Each structure stands twice: as structure tokens, then as C-alpha cells.
PDB file of C-alpha atoms and ligand atoms in Angstrom:
ATOM      1  CA  MET A 101     -30.808  -9.512 -12.667  1.00 93.00           C
ATOM      2  CA  ILE A 102     -30.291  -6.056 -11.217  1.00 96.00           C
ATOM      3  CA  ARG A 103     -30.733  -6.380  -7.466  1.00 96.00           C
ATOM      4  CA  ILE A 104     -31.804  -3.395  -5.371  1.00 97.00           C
ATOM      5  CA  ALA A 105     -31.687  -3.397  -1.571  1.00 97.00           C
ATOM      6  CA  ALA A 106     -33.878  -0.704  -0.046  1.00 98.00           C
ATOM      7  CA  VAL A 107     -34.737   0.494   3.441  1.00 98.00           C
ATOM      8  CA  GLY A 108     -35.974   3.708   5.019  1.00 98.00           C
ATOM      9  CA  ASP A 109     -36.183   5.241   8.461  1.00 98.00           C
ATOM     10  CA  LEU A 110     -33.024   3.808   9.989  1.00 96.00           C
ATOM     11  CA  HIS A 111     -33.131   6.694  12.515  1.00 97.00           C
ATOM     12  CA  ALA A 112     -29.487   6.177  13.434  1.00 95.00           C
ATOM     13  CA  GLY A 113     -27.932   7.444  16.615  1.00 91.00           C
ATOM     14  CA  SER A 114     -25.050   6.627  18.891  1.00 82.00           C
ATOM     15  CA  ASP A 115     -27.005   3.644  20.264  1.00 86.00           C
ATOM     16  CA  THR A 116     -27.742   2.006  16.881  1.00 86.00           C
ATOM     17  CA  ALA A 117     -24.205   1.192  15.670  1.00 77.00           C
ATOM     18  CA  ASP A 118     -24.176  -2.483  16.635  1.00 80.00           C
ATOM     19  CA  VAL A 119     -27.684  -3.067  15.263  1.00 84.00           C
ATOM     20  CA  LEU A 120     -26.857  -1.447  11.927  1.00 83.00           C
ATOM     21  CA  ARG A 121     -23.586  -3.344  11.619  1.00 82.00           C
ATOM     22  CA  ASP A 122     -25.469  -6.633  12.003  1.00 84.00           C
ATOM     23  CA  GLN A 123     -28.236  -5.566   9.651  1.00 87.00           C
ATOM     24  CA  LEU A 124     -26.159  -4.202   6.795  1.00 88.00           C
ATOM     25  CA  GLY A 125     -23.078  -6.403   6.959  1.00 85.00           C
ATOM     26  CA  GLU A 126     -24.041  -8.782   4.141  1.00 90.00           C
ATOM     27  CA  VAL A 127     -25.867  -6.388   1.823  1.00 94.00           C
ATOM     28  CA  SER A 128     -22.903  -6.227  -0.565  1.00 91.00           C
ATOM     29  CA  GLN A 129     -23.341  -9.920  -1.410  1.00 92.00           C
ATOM     30  CA  LYS A 130     -27.078  -9.591  -1.926  1.00 94.00           C
ATOM     31  CA  ALA A 131     -27.535  -6.426  -3.973  1.00 96.00           C
ATOM     32  CA  ASP A 132     -25.937  -4.118  -6.551  1.00 96.00           C
ATOM     33  CA  VAL A 133     -26.979  -0.995  -4.651  1.00 97.00           C
ATOM     34  CA  LEU A 134     -28.410  -0.035  -1.258  1.00 97.00           C
ATOM     35  CA  LEU A 135     -31.069   2.681  -1.384  1.00 98.00           C
ATOM     36  CA  ILE A 136     -31.944   4.533   1.841  1.00 98.00           C
ATOM     37  CA  ALA A 137     -35.283   6.350   1.715  1.00 98.00           C
ATOM     38  CA  GLY A 138     -34.655   9.118   4.250  1.00 98.00           C
ATOM     39  CA  ASP A 139     -34.808   9.567   8.010  1.00 98.00           C
ATOM     40  CA  LEU A 140     -31.259   8.366   8.311  1.00 97.00           C
ATOM     41  CA  THR A 141     -31.007   9.983  11.761  1.00 97.00           C
ATOM     42  CA  LYS A 142     -33.194  10.378  14.827  1.00 97.00           C
ATOM     43  CA  SER A 143     -33.171  14.174  14.986  1.00 97.00           C
ATOM     44  CA  GLY A 144     -30.780  15.478  12.344  1.00 98.00           C
ATOM     45  CA  GLU A 145     -27.759  15.933  14.608  1.00 97.00           C
ATOM     46  CA  PRO A 146     -24.340  15.572  12.927  1.00 97.00           C
ATOM     47  CA  GLU A 147     -23.148  13.027  15.507  1.00 96.00           C
ATOM     48  CA  GLU A 148     -26.057  10.771  14.493  1.00 97.00           C
ATOM     49  CA  ALA A 149     -25.024  11.026  10.849  1.00 97.00           C
ATOM     50  CA  GLU A 150     -21.433  10.258  11.864  1.00 95.00           C
ATOM     51  CA  ALA A 151     -22.604   7.095  13.615  1.00 94.00           C
ATOM     52  CA  LEU A 152     -24.379   5.960  10.456  1.00 95.00           C
ATOM     53  CA  ALA A 153     -21.501   7.004   8.205  1.00 95.00           C
ATOM     54  CA  ARG A 154     -19.139   4.772  10.203  1.00 92.00           C
ATOM     55  CA  GLU A 155     -21.356   1.769   9.395  1.00 91.00           C
ATOM     56  CA  LEU A 156     -21.794   2.630   5.709  1.00 94.00           C
ATOM     57  CA  ARG A 157     -18.168   3.559   4.970  1.00 92.00           C
ATOM     58  CA  ASP A 158     -16.910  -0.031   4.724  1.00 88.00           C
ATOM     59  CA  LEU A 159     -19.741  -1.443   2.617  1.00 92.00           C
ATOM     60  CA  SER A 160     -18.510  -2.496  -0.817  1.00 92.00           C
ATOM     61  CA  VAL A 161     -21.914  -1.811  -2.370  1.00 95.00           C
ATOM     62  CA  GLN A 162     -22.815   1.706  -3.546  1.00 97.00           C
ATOM     63  CA  VAL A 163     -25.197   3.448  -1.126  1.00 97.00           C
ATOM     64  CA  VAL A 164     -27.647   6.051  -2.495  1.00 98.00           C
ATOM     65  CA  ALA A 165     -29.843   8.062  -0.110  1.00 98.00           C
ATOM     66  CA  VAL A 166     -32.248  10.944   0.233  1.00 98.00           C
ATOM     67  CA  LEU A 167     -32.738  12.845   3.473  1.00 98.00           C
ATOM     68  CA  GLY A 168     -36.002  12.745   5.442  1.00 98.00           C
ATOM     69  CA  ASN A 169     -37.798  15.198   7.701  1.00 98.00           C
ATOM     70  CA  HIS A 170     -35.910  13.945  10.764  1.00 98.00           C
ATOM     71  CA  ASP A 171     -32.627  14.748   9.003  1.00 98.00           C
ATOM     72  CA  HIS A 172     -33.832  18.368   8.740  1.00 98.00           C
ATOM     73  CA  HIS A 173     -34.951  18.735  12.362  1.00 98.00           C
ATOM     74  CA  ALA A 174     -31.728  20.332  13.671  1.00 98.00           C
ATOM     75  CA  ASP A 175     -31.636  22.676  10.646  1.00 98.00           C
ATOM     76  CA  ARG A 176     -28.320  21.160   9.549  1.00 98.00           C
ATOM     77  CA  PRO A 177     -29.249  19.063   6.485  1.00 98.00           C
ATOM     78  CA  ALA A 178     -26.199  20.175   4.485  1.00 98.00           C
ATOM     79  CA  GLU A 179     -23.893  18.939   7.265  1.00 98.00           C
ATOM     80  CA  ILE A 180     -25.765  15.632   7.443  1.00 98.00           C
ATOM     81  CA  ALA A 181     -25.461  15.168   3.678  1.00 98.00           C
ATOM     82  CA  GLY A 182     -21.795  16.189   3.772  1.00 98.00           C
ATOM     83  CA  LEU A 183     -20.901  13.651   6.457  1.00 98.00           C
ATOM     84  CA  LEU A 184     -22.584  10.881   4.483  1.00 98.00           C
ATOM     85  CA  ARG A 185     -20.895  11.922   1.241  1.00 98.00           C
ATOM     86  CA  GLU A 186     -17.515  11.746   2.986  1.00 97.00           C
ATOM     87  CA  ALA A 187     -18.337   8.091   3.678  1.00 96.00           C
ATOM     88  CA  GLY A 188     -19.040   7.470  -0.014  1.00 97.00           C
ATOM     89  CA  VAL A 189     -22.827   7.748   0.111  1.00 98.00           C
ATOM     90  CA  VAL A 190     -24.501   9.451  -2.864  1.00 98.00           C
ATOM     91  CA  VAL A 191     -27.040  11.864  -1.353  1.00 98.00           C
ATOM     92  CA  LEU A 192     -29.632  12.983  -3.898  1.00 98.00           C
ATOM     93  CA  GLU A 193     -31.977  15.993  -3.802  1.00 98.00           C
ATOM     94  CA  GLY A 194     -33.407  16.821  -7.187  1.00 97.00           C
ATOM     95  CA  ASP A 195     -30.681  14.991  -9.063  1.00 97.00           C
ATOM     96  CA  ALA A 196     -29.906  11.510 -10.307  1.00 98.00           C
ATOM     97  CA  PHE A 197     -27.180   8.866 -10.222  1.00 98.00           C
ATOM     98  CA  ARG A 198     -26.312   6.038 -12.615  1.00 98.00           C
ATOM     99  CA  ILE A 199     -24.893   2.661 -11.670  1.00 97.00           C
ATOM    100  CA  ASP A 200     -23.748   0.130 -14.265  1.00 96.00           C
ATOM    101  CA  THR A 201     -24.144  -3.459 -13.124  1.00 95.00           C
ATOM    102  CA  PRO A 202     -23.299  -6.680 -15.003  1.00 93.00           C
ATOM    103  CA  ALA A 203     -27.050  -7.144 -15.550  1.00 95.00           C
ATOM    104  CA  GLY A 204     -27.731  -3.659 -16.926  1.00 96.00           C
ATOM    105  CA  SER A 205     -27.758   0.008 -16.039  1.00 97.00           C
ATOM    106  CA  LEU A 206     -29.687   1.425 -13.127  1.00 98.00           C
ATOM    107  CA  GLY A 207     -30.657   5.056 -12.631  1.00 98.00           C
ATOM    108  CA  VAL A 208     -31.849   6.547  -9.358  1.00 98.00           C
ATOM    109  CA  ALA A 209     -33.548   9.959  -9.189  1.00 98.00           C
ATOM    110  CA  GLY A 210     -34.005  11.238  -5.649  1.00 98.00           C
ATOM    111  CA  VAL A 211     -35.888  13.916  -3.740  1.00 98.00           C
ATOM    112  CA  LYS A 212     -37.129  14.123  -0.168  1.00 98.00           C
ATOM    113  CA  GLY A 213     -40.594  15.135  -1.334  1.00 98.00           C
ATOM    114  CA  PHE A 214     -43.133  16.640   1.080  1.00 98.00           C
ATOM    115  CA  GLY A 215     -46.761  16.480   2.175  1.00 98.00           C
ATOM    116  CA  GLY A 216     -50.014  17.988   0.946  1.00 98.00           C
ATOM    117  CA  GLY A 217     -52.353  15.024   0.684  1.00 98.00           C
ATOM    118  CA  PHE A 218     -54.153  13.031  -1.959  1.00 98.00           C
ATOM    119  CA  PRO A 219     -57.106  13.566  -4.327  1.00 94.00           C
ATOM    120  CA  GLY A 220     -60.218  14.523  -2.420  1.00 92.00           C
ATOM    121  CA  ALA A 221     -58.246  15.492   0.696  1.00 93.00           C
ATOM    122  CA  SER A 222     -55.337  17.676  -0.328  1.00 94.00           C
ATOM    123  CA  GLY A 223     -54.078  21.142   0.478  1.00 94.00           C
ATOM    124  CA  ALA A 224     -53.988  23.977  -2.056  1.00 93.00           C
ATOM    125  CA  GLU A 225     -51.645  26.900  -2.648  1.00 94.00           C
ATOM    126  CA  PHE A 226     -54.206  29.330  -1.225  1.00 95.00           C
ATOM    127  CA  GLY A 227     -54.662  31.611   1.786  1.00 97.00           C
ATOM    128  CA  GLU A 228     -51.983  32.344   4.351  1.00 97.00           C
ATOM    129  CA  PRO A 229     -48.355  32.617   3.252  1.00 98.00           C
ATOM    130  CA  GLU A 230     -47.507  29.578   5.415  1.00 97.00           C
ATOM    131  CA  MET A 231     -50.067  27.423   3.591  1.00 97.00           C
ATOM    132  CA  LYS A 232     -48.924  28.642   0.201  1.00 97.00           C
ATOM    133  CA  ALA A 233     -45.294  27.964   1.136  1.00 98.00           C
ATOM    134  CA  PHE A 234     -46.192  24.437   2.277  1.00 97.00           C
ATOM    135  CA  ILE A 235     -47.831  23.423  -1.003  1.00 98.00           C
ATOM    136  CA  ARG A 236     -45.320  25.365  -3.091  1.00 98.00           C
ATOM    137  CA  HIS A 237     -42.494  23.330  -1.524  1.00 98.00           C
ATOM    138  CA  THR A 238     -44.257  20.097  -2.531  1.00 98.00           C
ATOM    139  CA  LYS A 239     -44.765  21.388  -6.065  1.00 98.00           C
ATOM    140  CA  GLU A 240     -41.113  22.397  -6.366  1.00 98.00           C
ATOM    141  CA  ARG A 241     -39.823  19.065  -5.101  1.00 98.00           C
ATOM    142  CA  SER A 242     -42.222  17.188  -7.409  1.00 98.00           C
ATOM    143  CA  GLU A 243     -40.972  19.212 -10.381  1.00 98.00           C
ATOM    144  CA  ALA A 244     -37.390  18.470  -9.336  1.00 98.00           C
ATOM    145  CA  LEU A 245     -38.194  14.756  -9.250  1.00 98.00           C
ATOM    146  CA  GLU A 246     -39.781  14.887 -12.702  1.00 98.00           C
ATOM    147  CA  SER A 247     -36.719  16.664 -14.135  1.00 98.00           C
ATOM    148  CA  ALA A 248     -34.258  14.295 -12.456  1.00 98.00           C
ATOM    149  CA  LEU A 249     -36.108  11.214 -13.747  1.00 98.00           C
ATOM    150  CA  ALA A 250     -36.169  12.716 -17.240  1.00 98.00           C
ATOM    151  CA  THR A 251     -32.349  12.863 -17.302  1.00 97.00           C
ATOM    152  CA  LEU A 252     -32.044   9.099 -16.825  1.00 98.00           C
ATOM    153  CA  VAL A 253     -31.489   6.893 -19.845  1.00 96.00           C
ATOM    154  CA  THR A 254     -30.903   3.563 -18.149  1.00 97.00           C
ATOM    155  CA  ASP A 255     -32.366   0.069 -18.333  1.00 97.00           C
ATOM    156  CA  VAL A 256     -34.104   0.500 -14.984  1.00 97.00           C
ATOM    157  CA  ARG A 257     -35.172   3.799 -13.425  1.00 98.00           C
ATOM    158  CA  ILE A 258     -35.982   4.214  -9.744  1.00 98.00           C
ATOM    159  CA  ALA A 259     -37.553   7.207  -7.984  1.00 98.00           C
ATOM    160  CA  LEU A 260     -36.178   7.413  -4.425  1.00 98.00           C
ATOM    161  CA  LEU A 261     -38.274   9.516  -2.021  1.00 98.00           C
ATOM    162  CA  HIS A 262     -38.903   9.962   1.668  1.00 98.00           C
ATOM    163  CA  TYR A 263     -42.552  11.077   1.475  1.00 98.00           C
ATOM    164  CA  ALA A 264     -45.212   8.860  -0.124  1.00 98.00           C
ATOM    165  CA  PRO A 265     -46.605   9.445  -3.630  1.00 98.00           C
ATOM    166  CA  VAL A 266     -49.822   7.414  -3.109  1.00 98.00           C
ATOM    167  CA  ARG A 267     -52.366   6.699  -0.336  1.00 98.00           C
ATOM    168  CA  GLU A 268     -52.122   2.935  -0.662  1.00 98.00           C
ATOM    169  CA  THR A 269     -48.748   2.633   1.046  1.00 98.00           C
ATOM    170  CA  LEU A 270     -50.026   4.735   3.972  1.00 98.00           C
ATOM    171  CA  LEU A 271     -52.799   2.319   4.912  1.00 98.00           C
ATOM    172  CA  GLY A 272     -52.352   1.499   8.586  1.00 97.00           C
ATOM    173  CA  GLU A 273     -51.599   5.124   9.487  1.00 98.00           C
ATOM    174  CA  PRO A 274     -54.429   7.356  10.802  1.00 97.00           C
ATOM    175  CA  PRO A 275     -56.109   8.905   7.715  1.00 96.00           C
ATOM    176  CA  GLU A 276     -56.111  12.283   9.469  1.00 96.00           C
ATOM    177  CA  ILE A 277     -52.330  12.534   9.030  1.00 97.00           C
ATOM    178  CA  PHE A 278     -52.128  11.421   5.384  1.00 98.00           C
ATOM    179  CA  PRO A 279     -51.574  15.035   4.207  1.00 97.00           C
ATOM    180  CA  PHE A 280     -48.391  15.095   6.339  1.00 98.00           C
ATOM    181  CA  LEU A 281     -47.159  11.788   4.940  1.00 98.00           C
ATOM    182  CA  GLY A 282     -47.112  12.497   1.234  1.00 98.00           C
ATOM    183  CA  SER A 283     -48.587  14.062  -1.862  1.00 98.00           C
ATOM    184  CA  TYR A 284     -50.215  12.948  -5.112  1.00 98.00           C
ATOM    185  CA  LEU A 285     -48.052  15.539  -6.894  1.00 98.00           C
ATOM    186  CA  LEU A 286     -45.087  13.179  -6.472  1.00 98.00           C
ATOM    187  CA  ALA A 287     -46.990  10.375  -8.241  1.00 98.00           C
ATOM    188  CA  GLU A 288     -47.989  12.723 -11.055  1.00 98.00           C
ATOM    189  CA  ALA A 289     -44.318  13.634 -11.509  1.00 98.00           C
ATOM    190  CA  VAL A 290     -43.331   9.948 -11.656  1.00 98.00           C
ATOM    191  CA  ASP A 291     -46.078   9.153 -14.154  1.00 98.00           C
ATOM    192  CA  ARG A 292     -45.111  12.051 -16.424  1.00 98.00           C
ATOM    193  CA  SER A 293     -41.410  11.139 -16.571  1.00 97.00           C
ATOM    194  CA  GLY A 294     -41.802   7.385 -16.188  1.00 97.00           C
ATOM    195  CA  ALA A 295     -40.058   5.009 -13.794  1.00 98.00           C
ATOM    196  CA  ASP A 296     -39.907   1.308 -13.050  1.00 97.00           C
ATOM    197  CA  LEU A 297     -40.303   1.585  -9.281  1.00 98.00           C
ATOM    198  CA  VAL A 298     -40.847   4.206  -6.580  1.00 98.00           C
ATOM    199  CA  ILE A 299     -39.211   3.649  -3.193  1.00 98.00           C
ATOM    200  CA  HIS A 300     -40.241   5.707  -0.145  1.00 98.00           C
ATOM    201  CA  GLY A 301     -40.350   5.615   3.647  1.00 98.00           C
ATOM    202  CA  HIS A 302     -41.723   7.985   6.348  1.00 98.00           C
ATOM    203  CA  ALA A 303     -44.983   6.072   6.991  1.00 98.00           C
ATOM    204  CA  HIS A 304     -43.776   3.762   9.770  1.00 98.00           C
ATOM    205  CA  ARG A 305     -47.186   2.136  10.175  1.00 98.00           C
ATOM    206  CA  GLY A 306     -48.034   2.010   6.476  1.00 98.00           C
ATOM    207  CA  THR A 307     -48.168  -0.772   3.895  1.00 98.00           C
ATOM    208  CA  GLU A 308     -45.391  -1.989   1.608  1.00 98.00           C
ATOM    209  CA  HIS A 309     -47.175  -2.268  -1.751  1.00 98.00           C
ATOM    210  CA  GLY A 310     -48.861   0.399  -3.851  1.00 98.00           C
ATOM    211  CA  VAL A 311     -49.058   1.666  -7.420  1.00 98.00           C
ATOM    212  CA  THR A 312     -49.292   5.131  -8.997  1.00 98.00           C
ATOM    213  CA  PRO A 313     -52.322   6.056 -11.153  1.00 98.00           C
ATOM    214  CA  GLY A 314     -50.047   5.550 -14.183  1.00 98.00           C
ATOM    215  CA  GLY A 315     -49.154   2.006 -13.131  1.00 97.00           C
ATOM    216  CA  VAL A 316     -45.701   2.433 -11.558  1.00 98.00           C
ATOM    217  CA  ASN A 317     -45.136   0.169  -8.581  1.00 98.00           C
ATOM    218  CA  VAL A 318     -44.560   1.881  -5.228  1.00 98.00           C
ATOM    219  CA  ARG A 319     -42.869   0.294  -2.219  1.00 98.00           C
ATOM    220  CA  ASN A 320     -42.868   1.734   1.307  1.00 98.00           C
ATOM    221  CA  VAL A 321     -39.603   0.408   2.753  1.00 98.00           C
ATOM    222  CA  ALA A 322     -39.785   2.014   6.209  1.00 98.00           C
ATOM    223  CA  GLN A 323     -37.956  -0.558   8.307  1.00 97.00           C
ATOM    224  CA  THR A 324     -40.955  -1.003  10.591  1.00 97.00           C
ATOM    225  CA  VAL A 325     -43.095  -1.823   7.532  1.00 98.00           C
ATOM    226  CA  ILE A 326     -40.784  -4.322   5.813  1.00 97.00           C
ATOM    227  CA  ARG A 327     -39.821  -5.811   9.208  1.00 96.00           C
ATOM    228  CA  GLN A 328     -36.325  -6.752   8.067  1.00 94.00           C
ATOM    229  CA  ALA A 329     -32.974  -5.068   7.536  1.00 95.00           C
ATOM    230  CA  TYR A 330     -33.833  -4.191   3.921  1.00 96.00           C
ATOM    231  CA  ALA A 331     -36.083  -5.402   1.119  1.00 97.00           C
ATOM    232  CA  ILE A 332     -34.585  -6.769  -2.100  1.00 97.00           C
ATOM    233  CA  TYR A 333     -36.193  -6.027  -5.471  1.00 97.00           C
ATOM    234  CA  GLY A 334     -34.885  -7.597  -8.669  1.00 96.00           C
ATOM    235  CA  PHE A 335     -35.235  -6.501 -12.293  1.00 95.00           C
ATOM    236  CA  ASP A 336     -34.541  -8.744 -15.264  1.00 92.00           C
ATOM    237  CA  VAL A 337     -33.463  -6.709 -18.260  1.00 89.00           C
ATOM    238  CA  ILE A 338     -34.313  -8.978 -21.209  1.00 75.00           C
ATOM    239  CA  GLY A 339     -33.498  -8.523 -24.888  1.00 56.00           C
ATOM    240  CA  ARG A 340     -31.807  -5.310 -23.938  1.00 53.00           C
ATOM    241  CA  THR A 341     -30.827  -2.928 -26.708  1.00 46.00           C
ATOM    242  CA  GLU A 342     -28.360  -0.092 -26.288  1.00 41.00           C
ATOM    243  CA  PRO A 343     -30.048   2.611 -24.246  1.00 39.00           C
ATOM    244  CA  ALA A 344     -30.883   5.756 -26.153  1.00 34.00           C
ATOM    245  CA  THR A 345     -28.486   8.632 -25.631  1.00 33.00           C
ATOM    246  CA  ALA A 346     -29.592  11.553 -23.539  1.00 31.00           C
ATOM    247  CA  GLY A 347     -29.555  13.729 -26.633  1.00 29.00           C
ATOM    248  CA  ARG A 348     -32.359  11.834 -28.314  1.00 28.00           C
ATOM    249  CA  GLY A 349     -34.154  11.011 -25.115  1.00 28.00           C
ATOM    250  CA  SER A 350     -37.652  12.117 -25.800  1.00 30.00           C
ATOM    251  CA  ARG A 351     -40.135  10.684 -23.351  1.00 31.00           C
ATOM    252  CA  GLU A 352     -41.573   8.452 -26.068  1.00 31.00           C
ATOM    253  CA  GLY A 353     -38.084   7.357 -27.119  1.00 31.00           C
ATOM    254  CA  ARG A 354     -37.329   5.938 -23.735  1.00 32.00           C
ATOM    255  CA  GLY A 355     -40.097   3.422 -24.309  1.00 30.00           C
ATOM    256  CA  SER A 356     -37.545   1.401 -26.263  1.00 31.00           C
ATOM    257  CA  ARG A 357     -35.980   0.271 -23.002  1.00 35.00           C
ATOM    258  CA  ASP A 358     -36.605  -3.441 -22.782  1.00 36.00           C
ATOM    259  CA  VAL A 359     -37.239  -3.998 -19.141  1.00 41.00           C
ATOM    260  CA  ALA A 360     -39.121  -7.194 -18.420  1.00 39.00           C
ATOM    261  CA  SER A 361     -42.040  -5.385 -16.875  1.00 41.00           C
ATOM    262  CA  ALA A 362     -42.826  -2.447 -14.661  1.00 45.00           C
ATOM    263  CA  ALA A 363     -43.012  -4.813 -11.724  1.00 56.00           C
ATOM    264  CA  PRO A 364     -39.934  -5.908  -9.850  1.00 66.00           C
ATOM    265  CA  VAL A 365     -39.613  -9.584 -10.687  1.00 64.00           C
ATOM    266  CA  SER A 366     -38.421 -10.679  -7.311  1.00 59.00           C
ATOM    267  CA  GLU A 367     -38.969  -9.248  -3.907  1.00 54.00           C
ATOM    268  CA  ARG A 368     -37.188  -9.983  -0.662  1.00 41.00           C
TER     269      ARG A 368
HETATM  270 FE1  FE2 B1309     -39.140   8.041  10.012  1.00 84.60          FE
HETATM  271 FE1  FE2 B1310     -40.047  10.810   8.183  1.00 84.60          FE
END
């Protein structure tokens, strides 16, 4: 079984080192990869990223992350990503990473994503330049996610986001702020390229379980939602055939991947 540990919204700072050390110490024995769904820091200051990097550096499991809005707050996202990469963390933004485990291959496509809302209550690329820029950013990041997912030819494919792709995993948050918590465009991108699971954070008061209109499971792993150090999701890859090569990877062709089901078979 491919085992995925996932958590979002660690919001690290100089005061969180001991907590994170306790929380993450045993993840290497429990999972093949640790996914972090953004908001790694409190306010995007490099010293906060350094504090987190010190805790992640010694983990023997591969860590894959996307940044969140908090990691952009000090306008130094490249420095934040650089500090994490120095500690061995793969930081994704519109690209993908492959991990080969004894139980099969795992691909992770990552983007931060952005807001805009959900059908019936969403913004449009119309009016003031600021509004057009807002929605355009969401469209661009959704297209980047779709492209990154399409490059993956692995037994299991994960979309790693910060913002939510569906309303369901926001339930518990005030509906008035849903447009600032995610966008349906991210779910459309996932459904077009295909994935086995979407991981996101950002909605601290949301709900863990959701599903895209196309049937891809969504999990909000904000630490305040999962109420534990990280959630574990497992995928059994049964009767696996050799994955198709990227060269013949039409969208239909990837249907030959023999993953047990779209649902993670074990959780927690
Ligand atoms: Fe957060
Ligand atoms: Fe956030």
C-alpha cells in the first residue's frame, strides 16, 4: 500500500519548534511521503521558514509542499521556498514530482491555487482591473494544475493545493467567505486531467471530506480540521501493469492505471 501523510496550515514560527518535532518525529515510519498543503509559516517571514526547515531536514521521508497565502504575506515567497528546498523539501508551484515506493509509483502535482468562489456564488473576470486580475490569477493557477497533473504517469496521482476546489470541505466556515477560500476552477482542472485524490488546507474551520463533480475525493487536511499531526491515506495498487510512458499518455490512455479505486482505501 502506498501511504500518504498529509497536513496543512502548520503556521510555523520560532515558538513551534518543539511542537513540530513531537508531531512529525515518527512520520517516516508511517508513510512513504509527507505532503504539506500550504501555510507553512505564520506570516511568510524567512526566520519562520528556517524554524520549519530545521524540523523537516532530518526526516527520512520525502516532504512535498505547496506554499499558502500566509507564506506570501511578507512578499518573500521565493526565499521561503528556497529555505525549504535547502532542507530537502520539494516545493511545487505548477509542477509535479514522482516518488517510487515499494507498493507503486506516486505522482504529486502542486499549486497554491486561489479564490473566486463556487457555482452560483463566484466572481467573474469582469469590471475593475483588480477584479479581473483576481479571477485571472485563479484561472492561471488552475490551468497550471491541469498541465502538471497531465504530465504524471504514475499508479497514484495526487493534486496538492492550498485553496479548496469544492464547497463541501469548507462547511463550518462562514459562507460569506467561501469565495476567499477556494474556487470551482481548481476542481474542473482536476476533473479534466484526472487524479486519485485532492489534498488542500486553508479552511481552518472546514470539513475533511469532499468530492469533485467528476468524482475525485477531496480532503481538507488543515491541522485544525484533522485534529492530529497529520492524516494518513493509503492506496492499494492491485493488478498493476507497467504505467504508460509519457509519450503515449493520452488522457484516455491513463485509464489503464489499475488503482484499486478513486477512494483512498485507508484513512488515518
Ligand atoms: Fe492557514
Ligand atoms: Fe491559508
